Short mmCIF file of C-alpha atoms in Angstrom, two decimals:
data_model
loop_
_atom_site.label_atom_id
_atom_site.label_comp_id
_atom_site.label_asym_id
_atom_site.label_seq_id
_atom_site.Cartn_x
_atom_site.Cartn_y
_atom_site.Cartn_z
CA MET A 18 -0.11 0.05 0.14
CA ASN A 19 1.17 3.51 -0.85
CA ARG A 20 1.36 5.50 2.57
CA ARG A 21 2.86 8.99 2.51
CA LYS A 22 2.33 10.89 5.77
CA LYS A 23 2.10 14.78 5.85
CA THR A 24 3.73 16.32 8.59
CA GLY A 25 4.31 19.83 9.56
CA LYS A 26 2.89 22.63 11.73
CA GLY A 27 -0.85 23.03 12.27
CA ASN A 28 -1.64 19.44 13.65
CA ILE A 29 -5.25 19.45 14.97
CA PHE A 30 -5.51 15.94 16.16
CA PRO A 31 -6.24 14.13 18.27
CA LEU A 32 -9.75 15.39 18.30
CA GLN A 33 -13.25 14.50 19.58
CA ILE A 34 -15.37 13.37 16.51
CA GLU A 35 -18.05 15.93 17.56
CA ASP A 36 -15.51 18.94 17.58
CA LEU A 37 -13.99 17.89 14.14
CA GLU A 38 -17.71 17.89 12.74
CA SER A 39 -18.36 21.23 13.92
CA LEU A 40 -14.97 22.49 12.66
CA LEU A 41 -15.61 21.09 9.21
CA LYS A 42 -19.21 22.26 9.04
CA SER A 43 -18.15 25.60 10.07
CA LYS A 44 -15.41 25.80 7.27
CA PHE A 45 -18.07 24.37 4.61
CA LYS A 46 -21.01 26.62 5.98
CA ASN A 47 -21.78 27.45 2.43
CA ASN A 48 -21.66 24.03 1.19
CA PRO A 49 -24.71 21.71 1.99
CA ASP A 50 -23.09 18.84 0.38
CA LEU A 51 -20.45 17.76 2.82
CA SER A 52 -21.29 14.27 4.01
CA PHE A 53 -20.16 13.52 7.67
CA THR A 54 -21.39 10.30 9.20
CA THR A 55 -20.34 8.77 12.70
CA TYR A 56 -20.25 4.82 12.97
CA GLU A 57 -19.87 3.25 16.54
CA ARG A 58 -18.80 -0.30 17.47
CA LYS A 59 -18.40 -1.27 21.07
CA ASN A 60 -16.64 1.60 22.52
CA GLU A 61 -14.85 2.68 19.49
CA LYS A 62 -16.05 5.72 16.92
CA VAL A 63 -15.13 6.22 13.47
CA ALA A 64 -16.05 9.18 11.16
CA VAL A 65 -16.34 8.98 7.34
CA PHE A 66 -16.62 12.45 5.41
CA TYR A 67 -16.52 13.80 2.04
CA ILE A 68 -18.34 16.03 -0.54
CA ASP A 69 -21.12 14.04 -1.87
CA TYR A 70 -20.82 14.96 -5.67
CA GLN A 71 -17.02 15.02 -5.75
CA VAL A 72 -16.77 11.12 -5.21
CA GLU A 73 -17.80 7.91 -6.82
CA ALA A 74 -20.59 6.64 -4.45
CA ASP A 75 -20.34 3.03 -5.68
CA LYS A 76 -16.62 2.84 -4.82
CA VAL A 77 -17.19 4.57 -1.42
CA GLU A 78 -19.78 1.71 -0.51
CA ASP A 79 -18.22 -1.33 -2.11
CA PHE A 80 -14.28 -0.68 -1.41
CA LEU A 81 -14.19 1.42 1.63
CA LEU A 82 -17.40 1.16 3.79
CA GLU A 83 -18.03 -2.38 3.23
CA PRO A 84 -14.62 -3.55 4.62
CA LEU A 85 -14.34 -0.61 7.09
CA LEU A 86 -17.42 -1.65 8.93
CA GLY A 87 -16.74 -5.27 8.95
CA GLU A 88 -15.24 -7.24 11.87
CA LYS A 89 -11.87 -7.79 10.37
CA ILE A 90 -10.47 -4.30 10.48
CA GLU A 91 -9.40 -2.71 13.76
CA TRP A 92 -10.20 1.08 13.77
CA THR A 93 -6.83 2.33 13.78
CA ASN A 94 -4.99 3.98 11.01
CA ASP A 95 -2.55 1.24 10.47
CA SER A 96 -5.29 -1.40 10.16
CA ILE A 97 -7.26 0.65 7.71
CA LEU A 98 -4.26 1.33 5.50
CA ASN A 99 -3.19 -2.19 5.28
CA GLU A 100 -6.89 -3.83 4.91
CA ILE A 101 -8.71 -1.56 2.84
CA PRO A 102 -8.22 -2.78 -0.89
CA LEU A 103 -7.60 0.45 -2.26
CA SER A 104 -3.84 1.85 -3.22
CA SER A 105 -4.34 5.44 -2.95
CA GLY A 106 -4.25 5.85 1.04
CA LYS A 107 -2.43 8.46 2.69
CA THR A 108 -2.43 10.39 6.23
CA TYR A 109 -3.11 14.00 6.72
CA GLU A 110 -2.70 16.15 9.91
CA LYS A 111 -3.30 19.58 8.85
CA LEU A 112 -6.70 21.15 8.40
CA ASP A 113 -5.47 22.84 5.22
CA ASP A 114 -4.57 19.78 3.56
CA ILE A 115 -7.80 18.15 4.49
CA LEU A 116 -9.96 21.03 3.12
CA LYS A 117 -7.85 20.95 -0.24
CA ASN A 118 -8.33 17.21 -0.66
CA LEU A 119 -12.04 17.20 0.07
CA LEU A 120 -12.34 19.70 -2.92
CA ILE A 121 -10.75 17.03 -5.38
CA GLY A 122 -12.91 14.07 -4.25
CA ALA A 123 -11.14 12.69 -1.23
CA VAL A 124 -12.83 10.38 1.22
CA PHE A 125 -11.53 10.66 4.75
CA ILE A 126 -11.66 8.25 7.80
CA TYR A 127 -11.04 9.61 11.25
CA CYS A 128 -10.55 7.11 14.08
CA GLU A 129 -10.99 8.98 17.33
CA SER A 130 -7.98 9.62 19.44
CA GLU A 131 -5.70 9.07 16.21
CA LYS A 132 -3.08 11.69 15.71
CA SER A 133 -3.94 11.79 11.82
CA VAL A 134 -6.77 11.19 9.41
CA VAL A 135 -6.76 8.62 6.72
CA SER A 136 -7.54 9.66 2.97
CA TYR A 137 -8.50 7.76 -0.27
CA LEU A 138 -8.79 9.70 -3.54
CA LEU A 139 -12.26 8.43 -5.06
CA SER A 140 -13.03 11.62 -6.98
CA LYS A 141 -15.68 11.53 -9.71
CA LYS A 142 -14.71 13.41 -12.98
CA GLU A 143 -17.34 14.10 -15.73
CA ASN A 144 -15.26 13.59 -18.77
CA ARG A 145 -15.83 14.61 -22.53
CA SER A 146 -15.80 11.41 -24.64
CA LEU A 147 -13.14 11.08 -27.26
CA GLN A 148 -13.88 12.88 -30.67
CA GLN A 149 -12.33 14.71 -33.58
CA SER A 150 -10.45 17.87 -32.93
CA GLU A 151 -12.33 20.81 -33.93
CA THR A 152 -9.46 23.46 -34.06
CA GLU A 153 -7.27 21.32 -36.41
CA SER A 154 -8.58 19.66 -39.40
CA LEU A 155 -6.94 16.78 -41.05
CA VAL A 156 -7.90 15.03 -44.38
CA LEU A 157 -5.49 12.01 -43.84
CA GLY A 158 -4.03 10.81 -40.68
CA PRO A 159 -5.48 10.08 -37.17
CA LYS A 160 -8.29 12.70 -36.08
CA ILE A 161 -8.83 11.83 -32.61
CA GLY A 162 -8.19 14.85 -30.06
CA PHE A 163 -7.02 15.47 -26.48
CA THR A 164 -9.75 15.93 -23.95
CA GLU A 165 -9.86 17.73 -20.49
CA SER A 166 -9.06 14.65 -18.70
CA MET A 167 -5.47 14.07 -17.72
CA THR A 168 -5.93 10.24 -17.34
CA THR A 169 -7.36 9.81 -20.78
CA ASN A 170 -4.57 12.05 -22.29
CA LEU A 171 -1.95 9.91 -20.73
CA ASN A 172 -3.53 6.90 -22.03
CA ILE A 173 -3.67 7.95 -25.59
CA ILE A 174 -0.21 9.04 -25.41
CA ARG A 175 0.97 5.61 -24.03
CA TRP A 176 -0.58 3.97 -26.79
CA SER A 177 0.85 6.34 -29.09
CA VAL A 178 4.50 6.30 -27.88
CA ARG A 179 5.09 2.70 -26.87
CA SER A 180 8.60 3.12 -25.56
CA GLU A 181 10.13 2.33 -22.20
CA ASP A 182 12.08 5.56 -22.40
CA LEU A 183 8.90 7.69 -22.08
CA VAL A 184 9.26 9.71 -19.08
CA LEU A 185 6.11 11.29 -17.51
CA GLU A 186 7.26 13.80 -14.83
CA LYS A 187 4.46 14.97 -12.61
CA TYR A 188 4.16 18.74 -10.95
CA ILE A 189 1.60 20.29 -9.13
CA ILE A 190 1.02 24.07 -9.92
CA GLY A 191 -1.11 26.52 -8.23
CA LYS A 192 -1.51 27.65 -4.57
CA ARG A 193 -5.10 28.15 -4.54
CA GLU A 194 -6.23 25.71 -7.16
CA PRO A 195 -3.61 23.09 -7.67
CA ARG A 196 -3.36 21.58 -10.99
CA GLU A 197 -1.48 18.52 -12.33
CA VAL A 198 1.07 19.17 -14.99
CA ARG A 199 2.72 16.74 -16.85
CA LEU A 200 6.26 17.02 -18.36
CA ILE A 201 6.75 14.57 -21.20
CA TYR A 202 9.78 13.19 -23.19
CA LEU A 203 11.93 10.35 -24.47
CA LYS A 204 14.83 10.05 -22.15
CA SER A 205 17.00 8.46 -24.73
CA ILE A 206 16.45 11.27 -27.36
CA ALA A 207 15.24 14.77 -25.67
CA ASN A 208 18.17 17.20 -24.98
CA GLU A 209 18.92 17.42 -21.25
CA THR A 210 19.54 21.10 -21.26
CA ASP A 211 15.93 21.46 -22.82
CA ILE A 212 14.58 19.06 -20.15
CA ASN A 213 16.28 21.00 -17.24
CA THR A 214 15.37 24.37 -18.46
CA MET A 215 11.42 23.29 -18.70
CA ARG A 216 11.72 21.32 -15.30
CA GLN A 217 13.25 24.76 -13.78
CA ARG A 218 10.35 26.87 -15.13
CA LEU A 219 7.74 24.68 -14.14
CA GLN A 220 9.06 24.17 -10.65
CA GLU A 221 9.63 27.95 -10.12
CA LEU A 222 6.26 28.86 -11.19
CA ASP A 223 4.42 30.46 -8.16
CA VAL A 224 0.90 31.37 -9.17
CA ASP A 225 -2.67 30.94 -7.80
CA VAL A 226 -3.93 28.94 -10.63
CA VAL A 227 -3.16 27.70 -13.95
CA ASP A 228 -6.51 27.99 -16.01
CA ASP A 229 -5.38 26.37 -19.26
CA SER A 230 -2.24 25.29 -21.10
CA ALA A 231 -2.28 28.31 -23.07
CA VAL A 232 -2.15 30.35 -19.85
CA LEU A 233 0.90 28.17 -18.69
CA MET A 234 2.59 28.75 -21.87
CA GLN A 235 2.58 32.37 -21.48
CA TYR A 236 4.02 32.02 -17.92
CA ILE A 237 7.00 29.93 -19.15
CA GLU A 238 7.83 31.61 -22.63
CA ASP A 239 11.20 33.08 -23.15
CA SER A 240 9.68 36.55 -24.28
CA THR A 241 6.21 37.90 -22.75
CA THR A 242 6.32 40.92 -25.02
CA THR A 243 6.25 39.27 -28.44
CA ILE A 244 3.28 38.83 -30.55
CA PHE A 245 5.01 35.73 -32.02
CA PRO A 246 3.78 32.33 -29.96
CA GLN A 247 7.08 30.57 -29.02
CA PHE A 248 5.64 27.10 -28.06
CA PHE A 249 3.47 25.20 -30.31
CA THR A 250 0.21 24.26 -29.03
CA THR A 251 -1.92 21.14 -30.48
CA GLU A 252 -5.05 19.10 -29.90
CA LEU A 253 -3.89 16.19 -31.93
CA PRO A 254 -1.97 13.16 -29.99
CA ASP A 255 -0.43 12.07 -33.26
CA ARG A 256 1.26 15.50 -33.82
CA PHE A 257 2.20 15.30 -30.15
CA SER A 258 3.76 11.71 -30.45
CA TYR A 259 5.45 12.82 -33.73
CA ASN A 260 7.34 15.67 -31.83
CA ILE A 261 8.21 13.57 -28.85
CA ASN A 262 9.85 10.90 -31.04
CA ARG A 263 11.85 13.51 -32.68
CA GLY A 264 13.47 14.77 -29.19
CA LYS A 265 11.15 17.56 -28.36
CA LEU A 266 9.09 18.03 -25.13
CA GLY A 267 5.56 17.98 -24.32
CA VAL A 268 3.32 19.50 -21.42
CA LEU A 269 -0.07 18.57 -20.52
CA VAL A 270 -2.29 20.36 -17.94
CA GLU A 271 -5.21 19.00 -16.24
CA ASN A 272 -8.61 20.18 -17.35
CA SER A 273 -7.00 21.39 -20.90
CA PRO A 274 -7.37 19.53 -24.10
CA THR A 275 -4.42 21.21 -25.56
CA ALA A 276 -0.67 20.05 -25.19
CA ILE A 277 2.48 22.24 -25.46
CA ILE A 278 5.38 21.30 -27.48
CA ALA A 279 8.95 22.83 -27.00
CA PRO A 280 11.14 24.08 -28.22
CA SER A 281 9.50 25.35 -31.43
CA THR A 282 10.67 27.40 -34.17
CA PHE A 283 8.92 29.87 -36.36
CA PHE A 284 8.73 27.16 -39.23
CA SER A 285 7.21 24.66 -36.70
CA PHE A 286 4.00 26.69 -37.02
CA PHE A 287 3.53 25.99 -40.74
CA GLU A 288 4.06 22.26 -40.65
CA SER A 289 1.31 19.66 -40.52
CA THR A 290 1.48 15.96 -39.71
CA GLU A 291 -0.64 15.64 -42.85
CA ASP A 292 2.54 16.35 -44.81
CA LEU A 293 3.80 13.03 -43.60
CA TYR A 294 0.93 11.08 -44.75
CA MET A 295 1.12 12.38 -48.36
CA ARG A 296 3.95 11.84 -50.98
CA TRP A 297 7.28 13.93 -50.32
CA ASN A 298 6.75 15.98 -53.34
CA VAL A 299 2.96 16.78 -52.48
CA GLY A 300 3.98 17.30 -49.02
CA THR A 301 6.49 20.00 -50.30
CA PHE A 302 4.26 21.74 -52.44
CA LEU A 303 1.92 22.37 -49.49
CA ARG A 304 4.50 23.34 -47.03
CA VAL A 305 6.04 25.87 -49.65
CA LEU A 306 2.45 27.29 -50.31
CA ARG A 307 1.99 28.05 -46.59
CA TYR A 308 5.22 30.00 -46.64
CA LEU A 309 4.20 31.68 -49.68
CA SER A 310 0.72 32.42 -47.94
CA PHE A 311 2.59 34.01 -44.93
CA PHE A 312 4.37 36.61 -47.17
CA LEU A 313 1.15 37.05 -49.40
CA SER A 314 -1.00 37.67 -46.27
CA THR A 315 1.43 40.16 -44.54
CA LEU A 316 2.52 42.11 -47.63
CA LEU A 317 -0.21 42.04 -50.17
CA THR A 318 -2.46 44.79 -49.15
CA PRO A 319 0.43 47.01 -47.88
CA LEU A 320 1.91 46.93 -51.23
CA TYR A 321 -1.39 47.58 -53.07
CA VAL A 322 -1.45 50.90 -50.60
CA ALA A 323 2.21 51.76 -51.30
CA ALA A 324 1.77 51.34 -55.17
CA VAL A 325 -1.49 53.26 -55.24
CA THR A 326 -0.20 56.01 -53.13
CA PHE A 327 3.52 56.66 -54.22
CA HIS A 328 4.42 54.18 -56.94
CA TYR A 329 2.03 54.50 -59.80
CA GLU A 330 5.02 53.67 -62.12
CA ILE A 331 5.22 50.05 -61.24
CA ILE A 332 1.37 49.23 -62.04
CA PRO A 333 0.84 47.99 -65.58
CA THR A 334 -0.91 50.71 -67.94
CA PRO A 335 -4.20 48.60 -68.60
CA LEU A 336 -4.51 47.82 -64.78
CA LEU A 337 -3.66 51.51 -63.86
CA ILE A 338 -6.53 52.60 -66.14
CA ASN A 339 -9.08 50.07 -64.30
CA LEU A 340 -7.88 51.12 -60.86
CA GLY A 341 -8.33 54.69 -61.70
CA GLN A 342 -11.87 54.14 -62.73
CA SER A 343 -12.54 52.05 -59.70
CA ARG A 344 -11.17 54.70 -57.23
CA ALA A 345 -12.69 57.79 -59.09
CA ALA A 346 -15.70 57.62 -56.71
CA VAL A 347 -13.78 56.62 -53.52
CA PRO A 348 -13.29 59.93 -51.30
CA PHE A 349 -10.78 58.15 -48.91
CA PRO A 350 -6.96 57.88 -49.49
CA PRO A 351 -5.71 54.28 -49.92
CA ILE A 352 -4.64 53.79 -46.33
CA LEU A 353 -7.81 54.60 -44.93
CA GLU A 354 -9.61 52.47 -47.47
CA ALA A 355 -7.47 49.33 -46.84
CA LEU A 356 -7.75 49.78 -42.93
CA PHE A 357 -11.52 49.96 -43.31
CA LEU A 358 -11.83 46.73 -45.32
CA GLU A 359 -9.28 44.67 -43.12
CA LEU A 360 -11.27 45.71 -40.02
CA MET A 361 -14.32 44.70 -41.58
CA ILE A 362 -12.79 41.45 -42.34
CA GLU A 363 -12.01 40.94 -38.82
CA LEU A 364 -15.08 41.85 -37.59
CA LEU A 365 -16.78 39.45 -39.85
CA ARG A 366 -14.22 36.68 -38.85
CA GLU A 367 -14.72 37.30 -34.95
CA SER A 368 -18.31 37.34 -35.26
CA GLY A 369 -18.42 34.19 -37.41
CA ALA A 370 -16.18 32.61 -34.60
CA ARG A 371 -18.21 33.50 -31.69
CA LEU A 372 -21.58 32.72 -32.92
CA PRO A 373 -23.10 29.21 -33.24
CA THR A 374 -21.52 27.15 -35.96
CA LYS A 375 -24.44 27.27 -38.52
CA VAL A 376 -25.19 31.03 -37.76
CA GLY A 377 -21.39 31.87 -37.95
CA GLN A 378 -21.02 30.28 -41.30
CA THR A 379 -24.13 32.43 -42.55
CA ILE A 380 -22.57 35.58 -41.13
CA GLY A 381 -19.16 34.92 -42.63
CA ILE A 382 -20.47 34.09 -46.32
CA VAL A 383 -23.57 36.30 -46.43
CA GLY A 384 -21.98 39.17 -44.60
CA GLY A 385 -18.74 39.32 -46.66
CA VAL A 386 -20.60 39.19 -49.88
CA VAL A 387 -23.35 41.83 -48.76
CA VAL A 388 -21.27 44.03 -47.04
CA GLY A 389 -18.56 44.16 -49.82
CA THR A 390 -21.01 44.57 -52.43
CA ALA A 391 -22.58 47.38 -50.64
CA ALA A 392 -19.28 49.01 -49.85
CA VAL A 393 -18.20 49.17 -53.56
CA GLU A 394 -21.64 50.56 -54.50
CA ALA A 395 -21.63 53.38 -51.84
CA GLY A 396 -18.27 54.30 -53.00
CA VAL A 397 -16.43 53.57 -49.79
CA THR A 398 -13.99 51.40 -51.44
CA SER A 399 -12.71 50.01 -54.73
CA ASN A 400 -13.50 46.58 -56.02
CA VAL A 401 -9.75 46.15 -56.88
CA LEU A 402 -8.80 46.62 -53.23
CA ILE A 403 -11.56 43.88 -52.19
CA ILE A 404 -9.74 41.52 -54.33
CA PHE A 405 -6.44 41.91 -52.46
CA VAL A 406 -8.03 42.09 -49.19
CA ALA A 407 -9.93 38.71 -49.92
CA LEU A 408 -6.52 37.13 -51.15
CA SER A 409 -4.85 38.17 -47.84
CA ALA A 410 -7.58 36.85 -45.72
CA LEU A 411 -7.71 33.37 -47.62
CA ALA A 412 -3.82 33.09 -47.28
CA SER A 413 -3.87 33.82 -43.55
CA PHE A 414 -6.22 30.64 -43.20
CA THR A 415 -3.52 28.37 -44.42
CA ALA A 416 -1.43 28.51 -41.35
CA PRO A 417 -2.11 25.04 -39.45
CA ASN A 418 -1.85 26.86 -36.16
CA TYR A 419 -4.37 29.20 -35.04
CA LEU A 420 -2.01 31.50 -32.94
CA MET A 421 0.48 32.02 -35.94
CA GLY A 422 -2.66 32.68 -38.12
CA THR A 423 -3.70 35.49 -35.49
CA THR A 424 -0.36 36.76 -35.63
CA VAL A 425 -0.16 37.27 -39.39
CA ARG A 426 -3.57 38.94 -39.38
CA ILE A 427 -2.33 41.52 -36.48
CA LEU A 428 0.88 41.99 -38.87
CA ARG A 429 -0.73 43.37 -41.74
CA PHE A 430 -2.22 46.63 -39.94
CA PRO A 431 1.46 48.12 -39.10
CA MET A 432 2.62 47.28 -42.39
CA ILE A 433 -0.59 48.86 -44.08
CA ILE A 434 0.17 51.90 -41.96
CA LEU A 435 4.05 51.95 -43.09
CA GLY A 436 3.07 51.45 -46.75
CA GLY A 437 0.56 54.30 -46.70
CA LEU A 438 2.82 56.77 -44.99
CA LEU A 439 6.24 55.94 -46.62
CA GLY A 440 5.61 53.59 -49.47
CA ILE A 441 7.62 50.71 -50.50
CA VAL A 442 10.59 52.02 -48.43
CA GLY A 443 8.26 52.08 -45.14
CA ILE A 444 7.64 48.23 -46.25
CA PHE A 445 11.10 47.25 -46.37
CA PHE A 446 11.72 48.96 -43.09
CA GLY A 447 8.95 47.20 -41.38
CA ALA A 448 10.10 43.89 -42.76
CA SER A 449 13.62 44.73 -41.64
CA LEU A 450 12.30 45.28 -38.17
CA LEU A 451 10.09 42.15 -38.25
CA ILE A 452 13.16 39.77 -39.22
CA ILE A 453 15.54 41.47 -36.65
CA HIS A 454 12.72 40.74 -34.02
CA LEU A 455 12.62 37.03 -35.16
CA LEU A 456 16.34 36.78 -35.10
CA ARG A 457 16.36 37.75 -31.34
CA LEU A 458 13.49 35.44 -30.26
CA THR A 459 14.41 32.00 -28.82
CA SER A 460 11.97 29.22 -27.79
CA LEU A 461 13.43 27.34 -24.61
CA GLY A 462 16.73 29.03 -25.17
CA ARG A 463 16.99 27.72 -28.93
CA PRO A 464 17.09 30.24 -31.66
CA TYR A 465 13.57 30.83 -33.32
CA LEU A 466 14.71 31.09 -36.98
CA SER A 467 16.55 27.71 -36.74
CA PRO A 468 17.63 26.07 -39.07
CA ILE A 469 18.11 29.35 -41.09
CA TYR A 470 19.72 31.05 -38.20
CA PRO A 471 21.99 29.52 -37.07
CA LEU A 472 22.49 27.94 -40.43
CA VAL A 473 21.90 24.21 -40.60
CA VAL A 474 21.67 22.96 -44.09
CA GLU A 475 21.09 19.34 -43.06
CA ASP A 476 17.70 20.43 -41.45
CA PHE A 477 16.29 22.18 -44.55
CA ASN A 478 14.64 18.81 -45.56
CA LYS A 479 12.65 18.78 -42.33
CA VAL A 480 11.51 22.13 -42.04
CA LEU A 481 11.57 24.08 -45.62
CA TYR A 482 10.65 21.02 -47.56
CA ARG A 483 10.49 17.30 -47.72
CA LEU A 484 12.64 14.49 -49.38
CA PRO A 485 11.61 11.00 -49.66
CA ASN A 486 12.03 8.85 -46.42
CA GLN A 487 15.24 7.26 -47.21
CA PHE A 488 16.69 10.99 -46.93
CA GLN A 489 14.98 11.47 -43.47
CA ASN A 490 17.11 9.07 -41.33
CA GLN A 491 18.32 11.92 -39.01
CA ARG A 492 16.55 13.87 -36.42
CA PHE A 493 16.75 17.64 -36.19
CA LYS A 494 20.44 18.61 -35.58
CA SER A 495 19.33 22.10 -34.48
CA TYR A 496 17.68 20.46 -31.08
CA ARG A 497 20.96 18.40 -30.33
CA PRO A 498 18.95 15.30 -29.49
CA LYS A 499 20.96 12.60 -27.62
CA ASP A 500 20.32 9.96 -30.57
CA LEU A 501 20.51 11.96 -33.83
CA GLN A 502 20.11 8.60 -35.84
CA ARG A 503 16.62 7.48 -36.66
CA TYR A 504 17.41 4.38 -38.89
CA ALA A 505 20.41 3.38 -41.04
CA ASN A 506 20.42 5.31 -44.18
CA LYS A 507 21.70 2.26 -46.13
CA ASP A 508 18.97 -0.13 -45.03
CA ALA A 509 16.18 2.46 -45.89
CA LYS A 510 17.65 2.69 -49.59
CA GLU A 511 17.76 -1.07 -50.15
CA LYS A 512 14.88 -2.71 -51.95
CA LYS A 513 14.45 -6.31 -52.50
CA ASP A 514 12.20 -8.41 -54.52
CA ILE A 515 10.45 -11.41 -53.07
CA ASP A 516 12.41 -13.78 -54.93
CA GLU A 517 15.79 -12.24 -53.65
#
């Protein structure tokens, strides 16, 4: 049996059962669901107390009360811990520990005159059933997503990563509302420096409560001022296990369906596990398309504003004539026109995301068509700009990660302002500042633009493009894993017929 004694100041035992009942009910005076029952046998008394809706009633009856009230068990702490067929038995002496564990589904047994109280964790948890991830959609590959249950998520990971080297370190974070956090990695592959860095950040975190993995990520990121996410988040167990097998670290938070993957680079947010399930040339095309979409979404509308405002000479003459005709009735300068349309697109996107699914889809489609047509007919904007804004919006949707897609959307606004005020010079100035900022960023101490900076050419085929599997025999050199080799390159290239 697992027995771990909690000692320290504030020991309230031994205590009369009546006094203990009064003390607990005074603490839970606003909670009528505290169950406190006293049992007597000869000259002995024992109390069993818990919160009704927090525990599994069947387990309390079958595995705890039935043996406790039998004749075989003496009403002492040692006898209860040894005879009751449950492995989660612990003893507590401090009132604060008792109150905290009552709130998470613990059942307590107090034998009168003992100096501590016995506890068994029989919590009842309402879990969402396994279903497809709603934030990350895939055409090929496993589609099951994480849930809010830590037990379920760990079970999925164990089935996905069947290795004896898999480590699941447990941390309890939160002073007022403690929550379980797991640090997950493969001991034989993950870099020791990365493990120690993440371990230190989790251990030194001193907060009241960690509401979600997205909140935890903000606490442990390298930089808290940047707009770029430094850790990757996912709801897909297959993406999680893929990164664990390649030497990265994973973090799970209790009551959160999203996992954290670290370290991550800028290019990690444009990768999809779907690229692995397609042929290498198709996966390369899709990956390059996402990178191109990032530049289009960030620079297309600012370039239009700069060209129309300062650089008419770079626009072909036939297009310039049509552009002049479409803008003839527009009373606003291009910068205000572009900002108005971009803001309208963001309003439609945000309202569609917050409304119920069917209503949100209707708002997004109908609203975009109606408002766009009305804006052109009213002379508020030109039809050419609507095309550029629509292309920019579509390009921002190609990022597989929602956090990076949101970042791209926000970046457009300062770039439009720079293009409208300084022309192409302003766009180059903004792009230079952006590159300098990315060069300075790190993720868990690793360069954010790796493998471009610092340059690691061997990792290009894993990040910028894909090659056939026989050329993917090594893990990322940039992360310095303990075991760089995935499989023997010679064996991967050999192909034998059945008669050989």
